[in-house]
mmCIF file of C-alpha atoms in Angstrom:
data_model
loop_
_atom_site.group_PDB
_atom_site.id
_atom_site.type_symbol
_atom_site.label_atom_id
_atom_site.label_comp_id
_atom_site.label_asym_id
_atom_site.label_seq_id
_atom_site.Cartn_x
_atom_site.Cartn_y
_atom_site.Cartn_z
ATOM 1 C CA MET A 19 0.000 0.000 0.000
ATOM 2 C CA SER A 20 1.239 3.472 -0.812
ATOM 3 C CA ASN A 21 1.087 6.339 1.658
ATOM 4 C CA ASN A 22 -1.394 8.055 -0.621
ATOM 5 C CA GLU A 23 -3.947 5.292 -0.193
ATOM 6 C CA THR A 24 -6.957 6.416 1.835
ATOM 7 C CA ILE A 25 -7.585 4.270 4.905
ATOM 8 C CA ILE A 26 -10.890 5.943 5.845
ATOM 9 C CA GLU A 27 -13.181 8.399 4.101
ATOM 10 C CA VAL A 28 -16.143 10.062 5.813
ATOM 11 C CA ARG A 29 -18.804 11.394 3.446
ATOM 12 C CA ASP A 30 -21.674 13.668 4.502
ATOM 13 C CA LEU A 31 -21.834 12.118 7.991
ATOM 14 C CA ARG A 32 -24.880 13.214 9.970
ATOM 15 C CA THR A 33 -25.496 12.262 13.605
ATOM 16 C CA SER A 34 -28.435 13.662 15.582
ATOM 17 C CA PHE A 35 -29.748 13.466 19.135
ATOM 18 C CA TYR A 36 -33.489 13.503 19.673
ATOM 19 C CA THR A 37 -34.314 15.466 22.820
ATOM 20 C CA ASP A 38 -37.388 17.105 24.369
ATOM 21 C CA ALA A 39 -36.134 20.399 22.930
ATOM 22 C CA GLY A 40 -36.046 18.915 19.404
ATOM 23 C CA GLU A 41 -33.473 17.365 17.078
ATOM 24 C CA VAL A 42 -29.875 18.289 17.888
ATOM 25 C CA LYS A 43 -27.759 17.961 14.726
ATOM 26 C CA ALA A 44 -24.462 17.327 16.530
ATOM 27 C CA VAL A 45 -22.659 16.299 13.328
ATOM 28 C CA ASN A 46 -24.232 17.738 10.223
ATOM 29 C CA GLY A 47 -22.641 16.828 6.896
ATOM 30 C CA VAL A 48 -19.003 16.126 7.807
ATOM 31 C CA ASN A 49 -16.500 15.122 5.093
ATOM 32 C CA PHE A 50 -12.826 14.180 5.435
ATOM 33 C CA SER A 51 -10.364 11.417 4.585
ATOM 34 C CA VAL A 52 -7.195 10.024 6.179
ATOM 35 C CA PRO A 53 -4.335 8.620 4.062
ATOM 36 C CA LYS A 54 -2.563 5.460 5.193
ATOM 37 C CA GLY A 55 0.190 6.141 7.726
ATOM 38 C CA LYS A 56 -0.805 9.807 8.195
ATOM 39 C CA THR A 57 -2.393 11.768 11.042
ATOM 40 C CA LEU A 58 -5.510 13.922 10.707
ATOM 41 C CA GLY A 59 -6.205 16.416 13.479
ATOM 42 C CA ILE A 60 -9.837 17.378 14.160
ATOM 43 C CA VAL A 61 -9.963 20.643 16.099
ATOM 44 C CA GLY A 62 -12.624 23.004 17.372
ATOM 45 C CA GLU A 63 -14.243 24.351 20.522
ATOM 46 C CA SER A 64 -16.146 22.134 22.967
ATOM 47 C CA GLY A 65 -19.464 21.170 21.415
ATOM 48 C CA SER A 66 -18.246 21.448 17.812
ATOM 49 C CA GLY A 67 -18.924 17.751 17.140
ATOM 50 C CA LYS A 68 -15.364 16.345 17.297
ATOM 51 C CA SER A 69 -15.992 13.500 19.749
ATOM 52 C CA ILE A 70 -19.405 12.625 18.254
ATOM 53 C CA THR A 71 -17.679 12.265 14.874
ATOM 54 C CA SER A 72 -15.182 9.784 16.345
ATOM 55 C CA LEU A 73 -17.871 7.794 18.176
ATOM 56 C CA SER A 74 -19.900 7.695 14.951
ATOM 57 C CA ILE A 75 -16.951 6.118 13.087
ATOM 58 C CA LEU A 76 -16.973 3.242 15.597
ATOM 59 C CA ARG A 77 -20.792 3.218 15.703
ATOM 60 C CA LEU A 78 -20.812 3.819 19.444
ATOM 61 C CA ILE A 79 -23.642 6.385 19.386
ATOM 62 C CA GLN A 80 -26.286 5.489 21.971
ATOM 63 C CA ASN A 81 -29.883 6.604 22.494
ATOM 64 C CA PRO A 82 -31.168 9.266 22.124
ATOM 65 C CA GLY A 83 -28.487 9.627 19.438
ATOM 66 C CA LYS A 84 -28.574 8.147 15.964
ATOM 67 C CA ILE A 85 -26.441 8.228 12.814
ATOM 68 C CA VAL A 86 -28.999 9.528 10.317
ATOM 69 C CA GLY A 87 -27.010 9.662 7.085
ATOM 70 C CA GLY A 88 -23.764 9.598 5.171
ATOM 71 C CA GLU A 89 -21.059 7.013 4.606
ATOM 72 C CA ILE A 90 -18.028 5.883 6.619
ATOM 73 C CA LEU A 91 -15.788 4.051 4.165
ATOM 74 C CA PHE A 92 -13.049 2.033 5.878
ATOM 75 C CA LYS A 93 -10.770 0.602 3.166
ATOM 76 C CA GLY A 94 -13.685 1.035 0.758
ATOM 77 C CA GLU A 95 -16.305 -0.718 2.928
ATOM 78 C CA ASN A 96 -19.180 1.319 4.383
ATOM 79 C CA LEU A 97 -19.185 0.649 8.147
ATOM 80 C CA LEU A 98 -22.802 1.829 8.378
ATOM 81 C CA ASN A 99 -23.906 -1.218 6.371
ATOM 82 C CA LEU A 100 -22.276 -3.763 8.712
ATOM 83 C CA THR A 101 -24.098 -5.786 11.366
ATOM 84 C CA GLU A 102 -23.262 -5.245 15.032
ATOM 85 C CA ALA A 103 -21.410 -8.597 15.066
ATOM 86 C CA GLN A 104 -19.276 -7.466 12.102
ATOM 87 C CA MET A 105 -18.543 -4.135 13.843
ATOM 88 C CA ARG A 106 -17.347 -5.957 16.977
ATOM 89 C CA LYS A 107 -14.679 -7.645 14.857
ATOM 90 C CA ILE A 108 -13.473 -4.216 13.695
ATOM 91 C CA ARG A 109 -13.603 -2.297 17.004
ATOM 92 C CA GLY A 110 -10.396 -2.753 19.006
ATOM 93 C CA ASN A 111 -8.956 -4.838 16.187
ATOM 94 C CA LYS A 112 -8.748 -2.893 12.912
ATOM 95 C CA ILE A 113 -9.904 0.439 14.394
ATOM 96 C CA SER A 114 -9.014 1.306 18.000
ATOM 97 C CA MET A 115 -9.742 4.316 20.181
ATOM 98 C CA ILE A 116 -8.016 6.037 23.086
ATOM 99 C CA PHE A 117 -10.619 7.852 25.169
ATOM 100 C CA GLN A 118 -10.251 11.199 26.944
ATOM 101 C CA GLU A 119 -9.868 10.141 30.568
ATOM 102 C CA PRO A 120 -8.111 6.847 31.372
ATOM 103 C CA MET A 121 -9.428 6.678 34.941
ATOM 104 C CA THR A 122 -13.018 6.439 33.676
ATOM 105 C CA SER A 123 -12.121 4.245 30.671
ATOM 106 C CA LEU A 124 -10.169 1.603 32.606
ATOM 107 C CA ASN A 125 -12.121 -0.828 34.784
ATOM 108 C CA PRO A 126 -11.085 -0.278 38.441
ATOM 109 C CA VAL A 127 -11.768 -3.906 39.508
ATOM 110 C CA TYR A 128 -9.514 -5.601 36.924
ATOM 111 C CA THR A 129 -5.725 -5.506 36.746
ATOM 112 C CA VAL A 130 -4.248 -3.611 33.813
ATOM 113 C CA GLY A 131 -2.820 -6.902 32.563
ATOM 114 C CA ASP A 132 -6.274 -8.496 32.382
ATOM 115 C CA GLN A 133 -7.629 -5.462 30.532
ATOM 116 C CA ILE A 134 -4.880 -5.550 27.889
ATOM 117 C CA ALA A 135 -5.121 -9.351 27.627
ATOM 118 C CA GLU A 136 -8.861 -9.126 26.872
ATOM 119 C CA SER A 137 -8.156 -7.802 23.356
ATOM 120 C CA PHE A 138 -5.867 -10.733 22.578
ATOM 121 C CA ARG A 139 -8.415 -13.238 23.893
ATOM 122 C CA ILE A 140 -11.367 -11.723 21.991
ATOM 123 C CA HIS A 141 -9.716 -10.957 18.655
ATOM 124 C CA GLN A 142 -6.872 -13.496 18.489
ATOM 125 C CA GLY A 143 -8.335 -16.398 20.503
ATOM 126 C CA LEU A 144 -5.316 -16.684 22.831
ATOM 127 C CA SER A 145 -5.451 -18.530 26.138
ATOM 128 C CA LYS A 146 -5.384 -16.516 29.378
ATOM 129 C CA LYS A 147 -1.702 -17.382 29.953
ATOM 130 C CA GLU A 148 -0.667 -16.458 26.375
ATOM 131 C CA ALA A 149 -2.706 -13.258 26.489
ATOM 132 C CA LEU A 150 -1.092 -12.126 29.768
ATOM 133 C CA LYS A 151 2.347 -12.799 28.305
ATOM 134 C CA LYS A 152 1.402 -10.571 25.354
ATOM 135 C CA ALA A 153 0.100 -7.937 27.813
ATOM 136 C CA VAL A 154 3.569 -7.793 29.425
ATOM 137 C CA GLU A 155 5.086 -7.292 25.952
ATOM 138 C CA MET A 156 2.621 -4.461 25.239
ATOM 139 C CA LEU A 157 3.466 -2.661 28.502
ATOM 140 C CA LYS A 158 7.134 -2.897 27.568
ATOM 141 C CA PHE A 159 6.283 -1.700 24.040
ATOM 142 C CA VAL A 160 4.654 1.507 25.356
ATOM 143 C CA GLY A 161 7.587 2.240 27.657
ATOM 144 C CA ILE A 162 6.271 1.173 31.087
ATOM 145 C CA PRO A 163 9.154 0.019 33.340
ATOM 146 C CA SER A 164 8.986 -3.307 35.217
ATOM 147 C CA PRO A 165 6.102 -4.574 33.053
ATOM 148 C CA GLU A 166 6.029 -7.986 34.804
ATOM 149 C CA GLN A 167 5.056 -6.213 38.063
ATOM 150 C CA ARG A 168 2.823 -3.523 36.498
ATOM 151 C CA VAL A 169 0.718 -6.122 34.699
ATOM 152 C CA LYS A 170 -0.607 -7.277 38.124
ATOM 153 C CA GLN A 171 -1.526 -3.778 39.305
ATOM 154 C CA TYR A 172 -4.886 -1.991 39.279
ATOM 155 C CA PRO A 173 -5.468 1.380 37.536
ATOM 156 C CA TYR A 174 -5.551 3.340 40.833
ATOM 157 C CA GLU A 175 -1.987 2.166 41.581
ATOM 158 C CA LEU A 176 -0.609 3.879 38.458
ATOM 159 C CA SER A 177 0.117 7.533 37.724
ATOM 160 C CA GLY A 178 -1.917 9.461 35.112
ATOM 161 C CA GLY A 179 0.838 9.152 32.514
ATOM 162 C CA MET A 180 1.153 5.388 33.096
ATOM 163 C CA ARG A 181 -2.621 4.918 32.875
ATOM 164 C CA GLN A 182 -2.578 6.712 29.528
ATOM 165 C CA ARG A 183 0.211 4.384 28.343
ATOM 166 C CA VAL A 184 -1.952 1.426 29.426
ATOM 167 C CA MET A 185 -4.811 2.864 27.320
ATOM 168 C CA ILE A 186 -2.430 3.091 24.350
ATOM 169 C CA ALA A 187 -1.293 -0.508 24.987
ATOM 170 C CA ILE A 188 -4.933 -1.687 24.936
ATOM 171 C CA ALA A 189 -5.652 0.312 21.765
ATOM 172 C CA LEU A 190 -2.570 -1.035 19.954
ATOM 173 C CA ALA A 191 -2.802 -4.635 21.194
ATOM 174 C CA CYS A 192 -4.116 -5.981 17.880
ATOM 175 C CA ASN A 193 -2.004 -3.714 15.643
ATOM 176 C CA PRO A 194 -4.910 -1.576 14.320
ATOM 177 C CA GLU A 195 -4.768 0.137 10.952
ATOM 178 C CA LEU A 196 -6.536 3.227 12.345
ATOM 179 C CA LEU A 197 -6.189 4.726 15.827
ATOM 180 C CA ILE A 198 -8.658 7.366 17.025
ATOM 181 C CA ALA A 199 -7.201 9.414 19.892
ATOM 182 C CA ASP A 200 -9.812 11.603 21.615
ATOM 183 C CA GLU A 201 -8.003 14.295 23.639
ATOM 184 C CA PRO A 202 -5.368 11.722 24.692
ATOM 185 C CA THR A 203 -3.308 14.172 26.765
ATOM 186 C CA THR A 204 -5.957 16.492 28.277
ATOM 187 C CA ALA A 205 -5.561 15.462 31.920
ATOM 188 C CA LEU A 206 -1.754 15.237 31.866
ATOM 189 C CA ASP A 207 0.901 17.780 32.771
ATOM 190 C CA VAL A 208 2.983 19.260 29.970
ATOM 191 C CA THR A 209 6.028 17.009 30.406
ATOM 192 C CA ILE A 210 3.976 13.794 30.408
ATOM 193 C CA GLN A 211 1.884 15.130 27.509
ATOM 194 C CA ALA A 212 5.042 15.559 25.402
ATOM 195 C CA GLN A 213 6.145 12.005 26.269
ATOM 196 C CA ILE A 214 2.764 10.527 25.261
ATOM 197 C CA LEU A 215 2.704 12.423 21.949
ATOM 198 C CA GLU A 216 6.288 11.349 21.230
ATOM 199 C CA LEU A 217 5.348 7.742 22.020
ATOM 200 C CA MET A 218 2.351 7.875 19.666
ATOM 201 C CA LYS A 219 4.510 9.235 16.819
ATOM 202 C CA LYS A 220 7.146 6.551 17.439
ATOM 203 C CA LEU A 221 4.557 3.754 17.466
ATOM 204 C CA GLN A 222 2.886 5.140 14.351
ATOM 205 C CA ASN A 223 6.210 4.992 12.492
ATOM 206 C CA GLU A 224 6.841 1.433 13.689
ATOM 207 C CA LEU A 225 3.346 0.112 12.937
ATOM 208 C CA GLY A 226 2.459 2.227 9.875
ATOM 209 C CA MET A 227 -1.006 3.027 11.219
ATOM 210 C CA SER A 228 -3.159 6.085 10.518
ATOM 211 C CA ILE A 229 -4.315 8.331 13.381
ATOM 212 C CA ILE A 230 -7.284 10.644 13.890
ATOM 213 C CA MET A 231 -6.227 13.056 16.656
ATOM 214 C CA ILE A 232 -9.165 14.861 18.245
ATOM 215 C CA THR A 233 -8.141 17.901 20.259
ATOM 216 C CA HIS A 234 -8.839 21.545 21.041
ATOM 217 C CA ASP A 235 -5.100 22.147 21.489
ATOM 218 C CA LEU A 236 -3.515 23.620 18.347
ATOM 219 C CA GLY A 237 -0.062 22.991 19.821
ATOM 220 C CA VAL A 238 -0.778 19.235 19.755
ATOM 221 C CA VAL A 239 -1.932 19.572 16.125
ATOM 222 C CA ALA A 240 1.258 21.382 15.085
ATOM 223 C CA GLU A 241 3.353 18.724 16.811
ATOM 224 C CA THR A 242 1.654 15.571 15.545
ATOM 225 C CA CYS A 243 -0.622 16.068 12.513
ATOM 226 C CA ASP A 244 -0.209 15.987 8.734
ATOM 227 C CA TYR A 245 -3.702 17.294 7.926
ATOM 228 C CA VAL A 246 -6.286 19.276 9.891
ATOM 229 C CA ALA A 247 -10.086 19.480 9.798
ATOM 230 C CA VAL A 248 -11.404 22.502 11.711
ATOM 231 C CA MET A 249 -14.944 21.920 13.009
ATOM 232 C CA TYR A 250 -17.498 24.500 14.078
ATOM 233 C CA ALA A 251 -21.094 23.781 15.155
ATOM 234 C CA GLY A 252 -21.210 20.299 13.644
ATOM 235 C CA LYS A 253 -19.540 21.129 10.321
ATOM 236 C CA VAL A 254 -16.010 21.150 8.908
ATOM 237 C CA VAL A 255 -15.230 24.782 8.035
ATOM 238 C CA GLU A 256 -11.644 24.269 6.861
ATOM 239 C CA TYR A 257 -9.592 21.268 5.732
ATOM 240 C CA ALA A 258 -5.898 21.736 4.988
ATOM 241 C CA ASP A 259 -2.443 20.265 5.364
ATOM 242 C CA VAL A 260 -0.949 21.316 8.682
ATOM 243 C CA LYS A 261 1.696 23.647 7.191
ATOM 244 C CA SER A 262 -0.892 25.603 5.171
ATOM 245 C CA LEU A 263 -3.236 25.889 8.137
ATOM 246 C CA PHE A 264 -0.655 27.473 10.414
ATOM 247 C CA HIS A 265 1.045 29.655 7.794
ATOM 248 C CA SER A 266 -2.013 30.765 5.863
ATOM 249 C CA PRO A 267 -5.393 29.875 7.411
ATOM 250 C CA THR A 268 -8.323 30.675 5.120
ATOM 251 C CA HIS A 269 -11.478 30.612 7.285
ATOM 252 C CA PRO A 270 -12.258 33.549 9.634
ATOM 253 C CA TYR A 271 -12.864 31.079 12.482
ATOM 254 C CA THR A 272 -9.474 29.383 12.027
ATOM 255 C CA ILE A 273 -7.789 32.797 11.839
ATOM 256 C CA GLY A 274 -9.547 33.778 15.084
ATOM 257 C CA LEU A 275 -8.397 30.583 16.806
ATOM 258 C CA LEU A 276 -4.775 31.104 15.792
ATOM 259 C CA ASN A 277 -4.803 34.808 16.711
ATOM 260 C CA SER A 278 -6.084 33.958 20.188
ATOM 261 C CA LEU A 279 -2.970 31.872 20.939
ATOM 262 C CA PRO A 280 0.103 33.361 22.645
ATOM 263 C CA ARG A 281 3.210 33.134 20.428
ATOM 264 C CA HIS A 282 6.857 33.116 21.459
ATOM 265 C CA ASP A 283 7.975 34.866 18.241
ATOM 266 C CA VAL A 284 5.591 37.845 18.449
ATOM 267 C CA ASP A 285 5.395 40.539 21.132
ATOM 268 C CA VAL A 286 1.773 41.080 22.113
ATOM 269 C CA GLU A 287 0.853 44.433 23.596
ATOM 270 C CA GLY A 288 -2.197 44.269 25.827
ATOM 271 C CA GLU A 289 -4.628 41.373 25.641
ATOM 272 C CA LEU A 290 -4.749 38.534 23.130
ATOM 273 C CA GLU A 291 -7.469 38.629 20.489
ATOM 274 C CA VAL A 292 -10.723 36.859 21.288
ATOM 275 C CA ILE A 293 -13.519 35.474 19.117
ATOM 276 C CA LYS A 294 -16.541 37.423 20.351
ATOM 277 C CA GLY A 295 -19.787 35.677 21.193
ATOM 278 C CA SER A 296 -20.293 31.951 21.694
ATOM 279 C CA VAL A 297 -21.064 28.790 19.736
ATOM 280 C CA PRO A 298 -24.769 28.787 18.714
ATOM 281 C CA SER A 299 -27.236 26.537 20.526
ATOM 282 C CA PRO A 300 -27.497 23.180 18.721
ATOM 283 C CA THR A 301 -31.305 23.435 18.847
ATOM 284 C CA ASN A 302 -31.295 26.942 17.386
ATOM 285 C CA MET A 303 -28.718 27.147 14.596
ATOM 286 C CA PRO A 304 -28.418 30.291 12.425
ATOM 287 C CA GLU A 305 -30.167 30.163 9.035
ATOM 288 C CA GLY A 306 -26.969 30.811 7.098
ATOM 289 C CA CYS A 307 -23.302 30.331 7.966
ATOM 290 C CA ARG A 308 -22.961 28.898 11.473
ATOM 291 C CA PHE A 309 -20.117 31.299 12.232
ATOM 292 C CA ALA A 310 -21.856 34.433 10.855
ATOM 293 C CA PRO A 311 -23.057 35.791 14.268
ATOM 294 C CA ARG A 312 -19.412 35.888 15.458
ATOM 295 C CA CYS A 313 -17.644 36.710 12.186
ATOM 296 C CA PRO A 314 -16.177 40.218 11.794
ATOM 297 C CA HIS A 315 -16.817 40.114 8.010
ATOM 298 C CA ALA A 316 -20.352 38.619 7.859
ATOM 299 C CA SER A 317 -22.520 40.023 5.050
ATOM 300 C CA ALA A 318 -26.158 39.549 4.044
ATOM 301 C CA ILE A 319 -25.513 36.284 2.160
ATOM 302 C CA CYS A 320 -23.640 34.857 5.172
ATOM 303 C CA GLU A 321 -26.714 35.367 7.339
ATOM 304 C CA ALA A 322 -29.127 34.025 4.710
ATOM 305 C CA LYS A 323 -27.442 30.973 3.145
ATOM 306 C CA LEU A 324 -25.136 28.207 4.351
ATOM 307 C CA PRO A 325 -21.927 28.018 2.263
ATOM 308 C CA GLU A 326 -20.661 24.718 0.852
ATOM 309 C CA LEU A 327 -17.161 23.353 1.482
ATOM 310 C CA LYS A 328 -15.252 24.833 -1.470
ATOM 311 C CA LYS A 329 -11.990 23.455 -2.837
ATOM 312 C CA LEU A 330 -9.293 26.103 -3.273
ATOM 313 C CA ASP A 331 -6.604 25.907 -5.982
ATOM 314 C CA SER A 332 -4.657 23.572 -3.687
ATOM 315 C CA ASP A 333 -6.166 20.491 -2.020
ATOM 316 C CA ASN A 334 -7.324 22.708 0.836
ATOM 317 C CA GLU A 335 -11.048 23.297 1.382
ATOM 318 C CA VAL A 336 -12.953 26.104 3.096
ATOM 319 C CA ARG A 337 -16.612 26.793 3.945
ATOM 320 C CA CYS A 338 -16.884 30.561 3.489
ATOM 321 C CA TRP A 339 -18.790 32.927 1.157
ATOM 322 C CA ILE A 340 -15.759 35.263 0.891
ATOM 323 C CA TYR A 341 -14.242 32.909 -1.720
ATOM 324 C CA SER A 342 -17.435 32.862 -3.813
ATOM 325 C CA ASN A 343 -18.559 35.147 -6.631
ATOM 326 C CA GLU A 344 -21.789 35.599 -4.637
ATOM 327 C CA TRP A 345 -19.975 37.384 -1.798
ATOM 328 C CA ASP A 346 -21.725 40.725 -1.180
ATOM 329 C CA GLY A 347 -19.472 42.123 1.536
ATOM 330 C CA ASN A 348 -16.377 44.333 1.597
ATOM 331 C CA GLN A 349 -14.368 43.703 -1.596
ATOM 332 C CA GLU A 350 -11.081 44.682 0.066
ATOM 333 C CA VAL A 351 -11.652 41.910 2.593
ATOM 334 C CA LYS A 352 -12.321 39.505 -0.287
ATOM 335 C CA LYS A 353 -8.992 40.429 -1.950
ATOM 336 C CA GLU A 354 -7.128 39.982 1.339
ATOM 337 C CA TYR A 355 -8.644 36.510 1.888
ATOM 338 C CA GLU A 356 -8.040 35.413 -1.709
ATOM 339 C CA LYS A 357 -4.349 36.292 -1.207
ATOM 340 C CA ARG A 358 -4.383 33.950 1.801
ATOM 341 C CA ALA A 359 -5.801 31.182 -0.383
ATOM 342 C CA LEU A 360 -2.977 31.682 -2.900
ATOM 343 C CA LYS A 361 -0.370 31.474 -0.119
ATOM 344 C CA SER A 362 -1.835 28.171 1.096
ATOM 345 C CA ASN A 363 -1.146 26.528 -2.306
#
């Protein structure tokens, strides 16, 4: 397989939750793909639909939620057409996930060895003894010292960084082709966070797997990702390679996110920039562009019609009326943004 081969492609994914207040369109027409051996970062504020997208890929959406449309093509096969029994053979085997908080994801009444061994017993049919031996190897693989002793310990006996390494060991036990990491370093201090990210990059190189990294931390994206999908209110508003996104972002929301970050190479006088307002209520979305109520450049068309994801001259995509001939706002702004699009090529 070449590195350009797509391991997973998500097309027009729609996931809703049916509540007393009405239908909440948590993920509403999401598109992206991940090449083999590469890392895609999905970024956005809390509530943008990042985690629901990842849970939808593994079909782990529970009532009152439901995947209502789209396709999730894993190596060309639509996961939404598979039976639950077929999905169980894929989860934890071909596609694995590291969840946000290891203390709530690990079972407190089982040793970490038993929890790693479970994957080998379910997916590879190993005996308990063989599976525990493999569990020791996995702990060693993810850099946990004295794995023969650690394998007998319970989650509460390990530090946060070690618990996260155990989660990675469980996720990688069956050598998955795709790893979904949902905020894998959120609860860790900066030093441990760097170690975990370094470990994930090292293991990716050794195993050749693809990664979907879900995070709100743009520093993590810059450090680990090849491509980035920026989500806002259930939709992807910008899709770009990581270099283009940081050097020449094209969506006003992405620009706002990057301008709100402190930078070591720029002296900031006064306060950092902020994106005014807040994410719209999922039960009361704007008629037009989801970002229009907070956008400094919003025009009449932005408030009236939702823009499509538009491909720029490069492979980058953006959901913004500024790049359309229908744009009815400030033409100087349009020229400035079109220059950005040229730089991202």
